[in-house]
């Protein structure tokens, strides 16, 4: 964990004609950071390097001179008045930017990571074998607002297995770090989608267990779908099962909201909730309501139901009035 927090680097974004070095290591964190500016032209270049702390607050910038056909290398901890968390540099096509991270003891090879020019609100990550490696993610919020970030684990065929909110209230230009194994169990063939509330720059780094060696792994930006979830607008008509008088219609309004209208239930069960699930397997689903009041009839009620944090519409195609106490479906319907 210590190595991850000390060395994470985030690839740059061509954002407002700027490139970003989103992670700078702490001076006493066990690693050193060297920024390398390489001038491919014959003319010396004066580069303004802007710096920010971990919450996105600006630090006084510095000017770096890069001679023609030469490189300038510096440790950010040596040139800024306050320790920076990440940096911004102009997107000058003649000046290339890279970072080298080296363990302070000099026992492992440095990792050289070039700045990139990509941002997306959705990214795909392919994990390694967790008995051998640790998979980590670093990201910087470039949306202009505070955001939350979810990570979704998908089966090899793309089905959603689990989703976790991994970061909340990341400020604009703020940085987030996480280890996938802290949120998910390893599954053969599974991969991960990072889903942010706005555009982020992201890098994935893989760490060898037991030694301070790491490398950059693939992080693929995904296009925003631009299309609503296919369940939005679909309706499930509840069909009674047994002697519970269940009826009503449920409509998916958006990614988090289901409206249940004209809902009827005679209140004849104990520990009964509205459950959402897939293909009628409601025992494997999740509650989207609190306990329905026992012995109290519901007559043409309207209820606003919310998909809870950590779940999504990808996991459901129907609803049930579900008796948790005995695992019984009192009435259910499939969205169509």
mmCIF file of C-alpha atoms in Angstrom:
data_model
loop_
_atom_site.group_PDB
_atom_site.id
_atom_site.type_symbol
_atom_site.label_atom_id
_atom_site.label_comp_id
_atom_site.label_asym_id
_atom_site.label_seq_id
_atom_site.Cartn_x
_atom_site.Cartn_y
_atom_site.Cartn_z
ATOM 1 C CA UNK A 1 0.000 0.000 0.000
ATOM 2 C CA UNK A 2 2.820 2.392 0.933
ATOM 3 C CA UNK A 3 4.538 1.956 -2.411
ATOM 4 C CA UNK A 4 1.303 2.644 -4.273
ATOM 5 C CA UNK A 5 0.536 5.859 -2.457
ATOM 6 C CA UNK A 6 4.076 7.077 -2.901
ATOM 7 C CA UNK A 7 4.585 6.551 -6.601
ATOM 8 C CA UNK A 8 1.350 6.881 -8.508
ATOM 9 C CA UNK A 9 1.589 8.967 -11.626
ATOM 10 C CA UNK A 10 -1.314 10.123 -13.770
ATOM 11 C CA UNK A 11 -0.877 10.582 -17.507
ATOM 12 C CA UNK A 12 -1.373 14.073 -18.912
ATOM 13 C CA UNK A 13 -4.328 15.580 -20.706
ATOM 14 C CA UNK A 14 -4.385 18.056 -23.552
ATOM 15 C CA UNK A 15 -6.732 20.173 -21.503
ATOM 16 C CA UNK A 16 -6.803 23.889 -22.242
ATOM 17 C CA UNK A 17 -3.528 23.386 -24.143
ATOM 18 C CA UNK A 18 -1.901 21.964 -20.996
ATOM 19 C CA UNK A 19 -0.294 18.647 -20.102
ATOM 20 C CA UNK A 20 -0.525 17.242 -16.622
ATOM 21 C CA UNK A 21 1.790 15.312 -14.335
ATOM 22 C CA UNK A 22 -0.867 14.423 -11.810
ATOM 23 C CA UNK A 23 1.232 12.711 -9.134
ATOM 24 C CA UNK A 24 4.398 13.922 -7.464
ATOM 25 C CA UNK A 25 5.821 11.704 -4.730
ATOM 26 C CA UNK A 26 6.263 12.864 -1.149
ATOM 27 C CA UNK A 27 9.908 13.601 -0.184
ATOM 28 C CA UNK A 28 9.859 11.027 2.664
ATOM 29 C CA UNK A 29 7.562 8.497 1.021
ATOM 30 C CA UNK A 30 10.280 6.094 -0.111
ATOM 31 C CA UNK A 31 10.450 7.228 -3.758
ATOM 32 C CA UNK A 32 11.860 10.135 -5.725
ATOM 33 C CA UNK A 33 10.276 11.967 -8.662
ATOM 34 C CA UNK A 34 12.251 13.368 -11.569
ATOM 35 C CA UNK A 35 10.511 15.411 -14.267
ATOM 36 C CA UNK A 36 12.236 15.352 -17.656
ATOM 37 C CA UNK A 37 11.650 18.123 -20.216
ATOM 38 C CA UNK A 38 13.193 17.397 -23.631
ATOM 39 C CA UNK A 39 13.455 20.169 -26.228
ATOM 40 C CA UNK A 40 13.534 18.832 -29.784
ATOM 41 C CA UNK A 41 14.033 22.220 -31.414
ATOM 42 C CA UNK A 42 17.191 24.284 -31.931
ATOM 43 C CA UNK A 43 15.819 27.187 -29.874
ATOM 44 C CA UNK A 44 15.812 27.316 -26.074
ATOM 45 C CA UNK A 45 12.340 27.101 -24.528
ATOM 46 C CA UNK A 46 11.086 28.792 -21.372
ATOM 47 C CA UNK A 47 8.430 26.517 -19.829
ATOM 48 C CA UNK A 48 6.032 27.588 -17.087
ATOM 49 C CA UNK A 49 5.388 24.700 -14.705
ATOM 50 C CA UNK A 50 2.249 25.146 -12.608
ATOM 51 C CA UNK A 51 1.708 23.123 -9.445
ATOM 52 C CA UNK A 52 -1.267 22.049 -7.313
ATOM 53 C CA UNK A 53 -1.737 20.321 -3.996
ATOM 54 C CA UNK A 54 -3.848 17.202 -3.552
ATOM 55 C CA UNK A 55 -7.061 19.207 -3.177
ATOM 56 C CA UNK A 56 -6.439 21.130 -6.392
ATOM 57 C CA UNK A 57 -5.236 24.386 -4.779
ATOM 58 C CA UNK A 58 -2.670 26.275 -6.866
ATOM 59 C CA UNK A 59 0.960 26.671 -5.788
ATOM 60 C CA UNK A 60 3.184 29.451 -7.136
ATOM 61 C CA UNK A 61 4.458 28.353 -10.604
ATOM 62 C CA UNK A 62 8.119 28.208 -11.627
ATOM 63 C CA UNK A 63 9.918 28.852 -14.928
ATOM 64 C CA UNK A 64 12.211 26.173 -16.358
ATOM 65 C CA UNK A 65 14.697 26.838 -19.189
ATOM 66 C CA UNK A 66 15.177 23.951 -21.634
ATOM 67 C CA UNK A 67 18.131 24.531 -24.014
ATOM 68 C CA UNK A 68 17.805 23.594 -27.669
ATOM 69 C CA UNK A 69 18.373 19.886 -28.425
ATOM 70 C CA UNK A 70 18.762 19.201 -24.702
ATOM 71 C CA UNK A 71 16.865 18.011 -21.636
ATOM 72 C CA UNK A 72 16.202 19.639 -18.289
ATOM 73 C CA UNK A 73 15.594 17.318 -15.332
ATOM 74 C CA UNK A 74 14.320 18.452 -11.940
ATOM 75 C CA UNK A 75 12.778 17.179 -8.732
ATOM 76 C CA UNK A 76 9.555 19.125 -8.033
ATOM 77 C CA UNK A 77 10.256 19.027 -4.300
ATOM 78 C CA UNK A 78 13.383 21.121 -4.923
ATOM 79 C CA UNK A 79 11.859 23.931 -6.988
ATOM 80 C CA UNK A 80 8.425 24.727 -5.506
ATOM 81 C CA UNK A 81 7.851 26.638 -2.295
ATOM 82 C CA UNK A 82 5.293 24.019 -1.170
ATOM 83 C CA UNK A 83 5.332 20.292 -1.906
ATOM 84 C CA UNK A 84 3.122 19.760 -4.998
ATOM 85 C CA UNK A 85 0.828 16.808 -5.659
ATOM 86 C CA UNK A 86 0.640 17.258 -9.427
ATOM 87 C CA UNK A 87 1.859 19.609 -12.167
ATOM 88 C CA UNK A 88 0.639 21.281 -15.359
ATOM 89 C CA UNK A 89 2.824 22.209 -18.327
ATOM 90 C CA UNK A 90 2.106 23.927 -21.658
ATOM 91 C CA UNK A 91 1.329 21.633 -24.566
ATOM 92 C CA UNK A 92 4.369 22.715 -26.607
ATOM 93 C CA UNK A 93 4.878 20.206 -29.424
ATOM 94 C CA UNK A 94 8.641 20.829 -29.347
ATOM 95 C CA UNK A 95 8.989 19.921 -25.662
ATOM 96 C CA UNK A 96 8.291 16.346 -24.560
ATOM 97 C CA UNK A 97 7.429 15.573 -20.940
ATOM 98 C CA UNK A 98 8.075 12.397 -18.955
ATOM 99 C CA UNK A 99 8.487 11.382 -15.328
ATOM 100 C CA UNK A 100 10.861 8.893 -13.697
ATOM 101 C CA UNK A 101 9.959 7.332 -10.351
ATOM 102 C CA UNK A 102 12.741 5.581 -8.444
ATOM 103 C CA UNK A 103 12.751 3.965 -5.010
ATOM 104 C CA UNK A 104 14.846 6.072 -2.679
ATOM 105 C CA UNK A 105 17.091 3.137 -1.755
ATOM 106 C CA UNK A 106 17.971 2.562 -5.403
ATOM 107 C CA UNK A 107 17.132 -1.144 -5.287
ATOM 108 C CA UNK A 108 14.855 -1.234 -8.344
ATOM 109 C CA UNK A 109 14.811 0.197 -11.839
ATOM 110 C CA UNK A 110 13.055 3.550 -12.290
ATOM 111 C CA UNK A 111 9.696 3.615 -14.030
ATOM 112 C CA UNK A 112 9.567 6.088 -16.924
ATOM 113 C CA UNK A 113 6.054 7.230 -17.797
ATOM 114 C CA UNK A 114 5.420 9.736 -20.595
ATOM 115 C CA UNK A 115 2.801 12.419 -20.287
ATOM 116 C CA UNK A 116 -0.316 11.701 -22.329
ATOM 117 C CA UNK A 117 -3.052 13.871 -23.747
ATOM 118 C CA UNK A 118 -6.238 11.932 -23.004
ATOM 119 C CA UNK A 119 -9.266 12.349 -20.792
ATOM 120 C CA UNK A 120 -12.541 10.460 -20.454
ATOM 121 C CA UNK A 121 -15.316 9.886 -17.948
ATOM 122 C CA UNK A 122 -15.178 6.111 -18.583
ATOM 123 C CA UNK A 123 -12.073 3.924 -18.631
ATOM 124 C CA UNK A 124 -11.502 0.170 -18.903
ATOM 125 C CA UNK A 125 -8.865 -1.580 -16.778
ATOM 126 C CA UNK A 126 -7.620 -5.158 -17.223
ATOM 127 C CA UNK A 127 -6.227 -6.586 -13.966
ATOM 128 C CA UNK A 128 -3.248 -8.864 -13.456
ATOM 129 C CA UNK A 129 -3.049 -11.989 -11.299
ATOM 130 C CA UNK A 130 -3.487 -10.680 -7.781
ATOM 131 C CA UNK A 131 -1.444 -13.423 -6.147
ATOM 132 C CA UNK A 132 1.555 -11.869 -7.921
ATOM 133 C CA UNK A 133 0.701 -8.175 -8.355
ATOM 134 C CA UNK A 134 -1.282 -5.256 -6.948
ATOM 135 C CA UNK A 135 -3.394 -3.239 -9.400
ATOM 136 C CA UNK A 136 -3.761 0.456 -8.634
ATOM 137 C CA UNK A 137 -5.452 3.425 -10.243
ATOM 138 C CA UNK A 138 -4.693 7.142 -10.000
ATOM 139 C CA UNK A 139 -6.911 9.817 -11.455
ATOM 140 C CA UNK A 140 -7.237 13.589 -11.534
ATOM 141 C CA UNK A 141 -10.570 15.370 -11.794
ATOM 142 C CA UNK A 142 -10.627 17.750 -14.762
ATOM 143 C CA UNK A 143 -14.371 18.377 -14.888
ATOM 144 C CA UNK A 144 -14.492 21.827 -13.261
ATOM 145 C CA UNK A 145 -16.650 20.498 -10.398
ATOM 146 C CA UNK A 146 -16.475 17.996 -7.541
ATOM 147 C CA UNK A 147 -17.169 14.437 -8.691
ATOM 148 C CA UNK A 148 -17.699 10.909 -7.429
ATOM 149 C CA UNK A 149 -16.169 7.850 -9.076
ATOM 150 C CA UNK A 150 -17.560 4.319 -9.363
ATOM 151 C CA UNK A 151 -15.702 1.200 -10.449
ATOM 152 C CA UNK A 152 -17.710 -1.633 -12.008
ATOM 153 C CA UNK A 153 -16.433 -5.209 -12.197
ATOM 154 C CA UNK A 154 -17.590 -6.996 -15.342
ATOM 155 C CA UNK A 155 -17.490 -10.636 -16.378
ATOM 156 C CA UNK A 156 -15.523 -11.530 -19.500
ATOM 157 C CA UNK A 157 -18.727 -11.290 -21.547
ATOM 158 C CA UNK A 158 -19.470 -7.782 -20.247
ATOM 159 C CA UNK A 159 -22.178 -8.543 -17.655
ATOM 160 C CA UNK A 160 -22.022 -6.310 -14.571
ATOM 161 C CA UNK A 161 -20.943 -8.286 -11.493
ATOM 162 C CA UNK A 162 -20.498 -5.568 -8.881
ATOM 163 C CA UNK A 163 -20.147 -1.806 -8.666
ATOM 164 C CA UNK A 164 -18.545 0.217 -5.861
ATOM 165 C CA UNK A 165 -18.336 3.950 -5.232
ATOM 166 C CA UNK A 166 -14.596 4.253 -4.665
ATOM 167 C CA UNK A 167 -14.147 8.033 -4.449
ATOM 168 C CA UNK A 168 -16.532 10.789 -3.368
ATOM 169 C CA UNK A 169 -16.331 14.584 -3.583
ATOM 170 C CA UNK A 170 -13.042 14.692 -5.484
ATOM 171 C CA UNK A 171 -12.520 18.454 -6.019
ATOM 172 C CA UNK A 172 -11.727 20.029 -9.361
ATOM 173 C CA UNK A 173 -8.057 19.302 -10.134
ATOM 174 C CA UNK A 174 -8.005 17.049 -7.076
ATOM 175 C CA UNK A 175 -6.440 13.604 -7.148
ATOM 176 C CA UNK A 176 -7.787 10.186 -6.181
ATOM 177 C CA UNK A 177 -5.863 6.960 -5.548
ATOM 178 C CA UNK A 178 -7.150 3.428 -5.020
ATOM 179 C CA UNK A 179 -6.220 -0.246 -5.037
ATOM 180 C CA UNK A 180 -8.727 -2.509 -6.761
ATOM 181 C CA UNK A 181 -8.226 -5.347 -4.282
ATOM 182 C CA UNK A 182 -9.561 -3.109 -1.494
ATOM 183 C CA UNK A 183 -12.990 -3.094 -3.173
ATOM 184 C CA UNK A 184 -13.301 -6.316 -5.184
ATOM 185 C CA UNK A 185 -12.513 -10.028 -5.130
ATOM 186 C CA UNK A 186 -10.488 -11.481 -7.971
ATOM 187 C CA UNK A 187 -12.552 -13.294 -10.615
ATOM 188 C CA UNK A 188 -11.147 -15.192 -13.581
ATOM 189 C CA UNK A 189 -11.516 -13.209 -16.801
ATOM 190 C CA UNK A 190 -13.150 -10.189 -15.159
ATOM 191 C CA UNK A 191 -12.220 -6.601 -15.975
ATOM 192 C CA UNK A 192 -13.129 -3.187 -14.567
ATOM 193 C CA UNK A 193 -14.809 -0.026 -15.838
ATOM 194 C CA UNK A 194 -14.085 3.276 -14.105
ATOM 195 C CA UNK A 195 -17.167 5.520 -14.294
ATOM 196 C CA UNK A 196 -16.726 9.150 -13.209
ATOM 197 C CA UNK A 197 -19.224 12.012 -13.028
ATOM 198 C CA UNK A 198 -17.029 14.030 -15.378
ATOM 199 C CA UNK A 199 -13.818 13.812 -17.398
ATOM 200 C CA UNK A 200 -10.731 12.533 -15.616
ATOM 201 C CA UNK A 201 -7.200 11.706 -16.627
ATOM 202 C CA UNK A 202 -6.229 8.243 -15.426
ATOM 203 C CA UNK A 203 -3.345 5.844 -15.243
ATOM 204 C CA UNK A 204 -3.203 2.241 -14.083
ATOM 205 C CA UNK A 205 -0.041 0.972 -12.391
ATOM 206 C CA UNK A 206 0.809 -2.612 -11.482
ATOM 207 C CA UNK A 207 3.064 -3.395 -8.522
ATOM 208 C CA UNK A 208 5.012 -6.582 -7.940
ATOM 209 C CA UNK A 209 4.292 -8.006 -4.495
ATOM 210 C CA UNK A 210 7.276 -8.073 -2.187
ATOM 211 C CA UNK A 211 9.528 -5.606 -3.995
ATOM 212 C CA UNK A 212 9.430 -1.911 -5.020
ATOM 213 C CA UNK A 213 9.015 -2.613 -8.729
ATOM 214 C CA UNK A 214 6.073 -1.441 -10.804
ATOM 215 C CA UNK A 215 5.044 -0.615 -14.345
ATOM 216 C CA UNK A 216 2.244 1.118 -16.188
ATOM 217 C CA UNK A 217 -0.601 -1.166 -17.300
ATOM 218 C CA UNK A 218 -3.292 -0.615 -19.906
ATOM 219 C CA UNK A 219 -6.079 1.885 -19.216
ATOM 220 C CA UNK A 220 -8.379 2.305 -22.206
ATOM 221 C CA UNK A 221 -10.593 5.405 -22.511
ATOM 222 C CA UNK A 222 -14.168 4.563 -23.476
ATOM 223 C CA UNK A 223 -16.517 6.900 -25.336
ATOM 224 C CA UNK A 224 -19.540 8.224 -23.526
ATOM 225 C CA UNK A 225 -22.442 6.213 -24.814
ATOM 226 C CA UNK A 226 -24.666 9.271 -25.205
ATOM 227 C CA UNK A 227 -27.612 6.877 -25.075
ATOM 228 C CA UNK A 228 -29.888 6.312 -22.075
ATOM 229 C CA UNK A 229 -29.836 2.950 -20.355
ATOM 230 C CA UNK A 230 -32.117 0.549 -22.274
ATOM 231 C CA UNK A 231 -34.321 0.021 -19.191
ATOM 232 C CA UNK A 232 -35.189 3.721 -18.904
ATOM 233 C CA UNK A 233 -38.826 4.165 -19.871
ATOM 234 C CA UNK A 234 -39.607 0.448 -19.545
ATOM 235 C CA UNK A 235 -42.566 -0.663 -17.391
ATOM 236 C CA UNK A 236 -43.046 -3.772 -15.240
ATOM 237 C CA UNK A 237 -46.624 -4.767 -14.414
ATOM 238 C CA UNK A 238 -46.728 -6.658 -11.116
ATOM 239 C CA UNK A 239 -48.581 -9.986 -11.191
ATOM 240 C CA UNK A 240 -49.953 -11.347 -7.917
ATOM 241 C CA UNK A 241 -48.644 -14.682 -6.622
ATOM 242 C CA UNK A 242 -50.595 -16.238 -3.773
ATOM 243 C CA UNK A 243 -53.055 -14.444 -1.497
ATOM 244 C CA UNK A 244 -51.378 -11.061 -1.161
ATOM 245 C CA UNK A 245 -53.308 -8.892 -3.600
ATOM 246 C CA UNK A 246 -50.204 -7.548 -5.323
ATOM 247 C CA UNK A 247 -50.651 -5.299 -8.360
ATOM 248 C CA UNK A 248 -49.253 -2.073 -9.788
ATOM 249 C CA UNK A 249 -46.873 -0.821 -12.444
ATOM 250 C CA UNK A 250 -43.243 0.242 -12.072
ATOM 251 C CA UNK A 251 -41.505 2.569 -14.537
ATOM 252 C CA UNK A 252 -37.764 3.195 -14.754
ATOM 253 C CA UNK A 253 -37.379 6.990 -14.803
ATOM 254 C CA UNK A 254 -33.582 7.304 -14.828
ATOM 255 C CA UNK A 255 -30.406 5.490 -13.810
ATOM 256 C CA UNK A 256 -31.295 5.709 -10.106
ATOM 257 C CA UNK A 257 -35.103 6.055 -9.931
ATOM 258 C CA UNK A 258 -38.058 3.691 -10.355
ATOM 259 C CA UNK A 259 -41.616 4.974 -9.887
ATOM 260 C CA UNK A 260 -44.148 2.433 -8.578
ATOM 261 C CA UNK A 261 -47.735 3.523 -9.274
ATOM 262 C CA UNK A 262 -51.157 2.135 -8.334
ATOM 263 C CA UNK A 263 -49.441 -0.237 -5.946
ATOM 264 C CA UNK A 264 -51.622 -2.680 -4.055
ATOM 265 C CA UNK A 265 -50.597 -5.184 -1.379
ATOM 266 C CA UNK A 266 -52.676 -6.486 1.535
ATOM 267 C CA UNK A 267 -49.855 -6.360 4.097
ATOM 268 C CA UNK A 268 -50.119 -10.044 4.882
ATOM 269 C CA UNK A 269 -46.417 -10.856 5.131
ATOM 270 C CA UNK A 270 -43.568 -10.306 7.587
ATOM 271 C CA UNK A 271 -40.332 -8.542 6.579
ATOM 272 C CA UNK A 272 -41.467 -7.726 3.043
ATOM 273 C CA UNK A 273 -39.555 -5.339 0.758
ATOM 274 C CA UNK A 274 -39.515 -4.333 -2.899
ATOM 275 C CA UNK A 275 -36.611 -6.208 -4.473
ATOM 276 C CA UNK A 276 -34.943 -5.726 -7.844
ATOM 277 C CA UNK A 277 -33.260 -8.623 -9.597
ATOM 278 C CA UNK A 278 -32.408 -10.416 -12.803
ATOM 279 C CA UNK A 279 -34.462 -13.126 -14.539
ATOM 280 C CA UNK A 280 -36.701 -13.797 -11.549
ATOM 281 C CA UNK A 281 -33.819 -14.660 -9.192
ATOM 282 C CA UNK A 282 -34.891 -12.073 -6.624
ATOM 283 C CA UNK A 283 -33.174 -13.895 -3.787
ATOM 284 C CA UNK A 284 -29.929 -12.850 -5.470
ATOM 285 C CA UNK A 285 -31.178 -9.290 -5.978
ATOM 286 C CA UNK A 286 -31.275 -6.267 -3.676
ATOM 287 C CA UNK A 287 -33.820 -4.144 -1.815
ATOM 288 C CA UNK A 288 -34.942 -0.833 -3.296
ATOM 289 C CA UNK A 289 -37.410 -0.051 -0.492
ATOM 290 C CA UNK A 290 -37.567 -0.279 3.255
ATOM 291 C CA UNK A 291 -39.799 -2.792 5.013
ATOM 292 C CA UNK A 292 -43.418 -2.631 3.896
ATOM 293 C CA UNK A 293 -45.706 -2.154 6.884
ATOM 294 C CA UNK A 294 -47.113 -5.470 8.058
ATOM 295 C CA UNK A 295 -50.909 -5.806 8.439
ATOM 296 C CA UNK A 296 -51.439 -2.456 6.709
ATOM 297 C CA UNK A 297 -52.977 -2.622 3.222
ATOM 298 C CA UNK A 298 -51.435 -0.555 0.438
ATOM 299 C CA UNK A 299 -54.162 0.729 -1.871
ATOM 300 C CA UNK A 300 -53.255 2.484 -5.142
ATOM 301 C CA UNK A 301 -50.090 3.857 -3.554
ATOM 302 C CA UNK A 302 -47.333 5.724 -5.387
ATOM 303 C CA UNK A 303 -43.762 5.009 -4.277
ATOM 304 C CA UNK A 304 -40.470 6.482 -5.479
ATOM 305 C CA UNK A 305 -37.800 3.781 -5.318
ATOM 306 C CA UNK A 306 -34.047 4.374 -5.587
ATOM 307 C CA UNK A 307 -31.296 2.090 -6.821
ATOM 308 C CA UNK A 308 -28.916 1.985 -3.826
ATOM 309 C CA UNK A 309 -25.236 2.909 -3.963
ATOM 310 C CA UNK A 310 -23.141 0.027 -5.205
ATOM 311 C CA UNK A 311 -25.842 -1.247 -7.598
ATOM 312 C CA UNK A 312 -27.085 -0.270 -11.043
ATOM 313 C CA UNK A 313 -29.720 -0.952 -13.677
ATOM 314 C CA UNK A 314 -27.294 -3.383 -15.315
ATOM 315 C CA UNK A 315 -28.101 -5.860 -12.535
ATOM 316 C CA UNK A 316 -31.892 -5.988 -12.936
ATOM 317 C CA UNK A 317 -34.732 -6.624 -15.352
ATOM 318 C CA UNK A 318 -37.632 -6.949 -12.929
ATOM 319 C CA UNK A 319 -39.150 -6.187 -9.507
ATOM 320 C CA UNK A 320 -40.701 -8.344 -6.793
ATOM 321 C CA UNK A 321 -42.702 -7.813 -3.629
ATOM 322 C CA UNK A 322 -40.280 -10.074 -1.817
ATOM 323 C CA UNK A 323 -40.703 -11.718 1.576
ATOM 324 C CA UNK A 324 -37.192 -11.655 2.988
ATOM 325 C CA UNK A 325 -38.194 -13.801 5.975
ATOM 326 C CA UNK A 326 -38.988 -16.894 3.894
ATOM 327 C CA UNK A 327 -37.558 -16.020 0.481
ATOM 328 C CA UNK A 328 -40.919 -15.878 -1.289
ATOM 329 C CA UNK A 329 -42.132 -13.842 -4.270
ATOM 330 C CA UNK A 330 -45.548 -12.338 -3.396
ATOM 331 C CA UNK A 331 -45.870 -10.700 -6.813
ATOM 332 C CA UNK A 332 -43.465 -9.570 -9.521
ATOM 333 C CA UNK A 333 -43.044 -8.240 -13.034
ATOM 334 C CA UNK A 334 -40.435 -7.894 -15.766
ATOM 335 C CA UNK A 335 -39.602 -4.551 -17.422
ATOM 336 C CA UNK A 336 -40.820 -4.489 -21.015
#
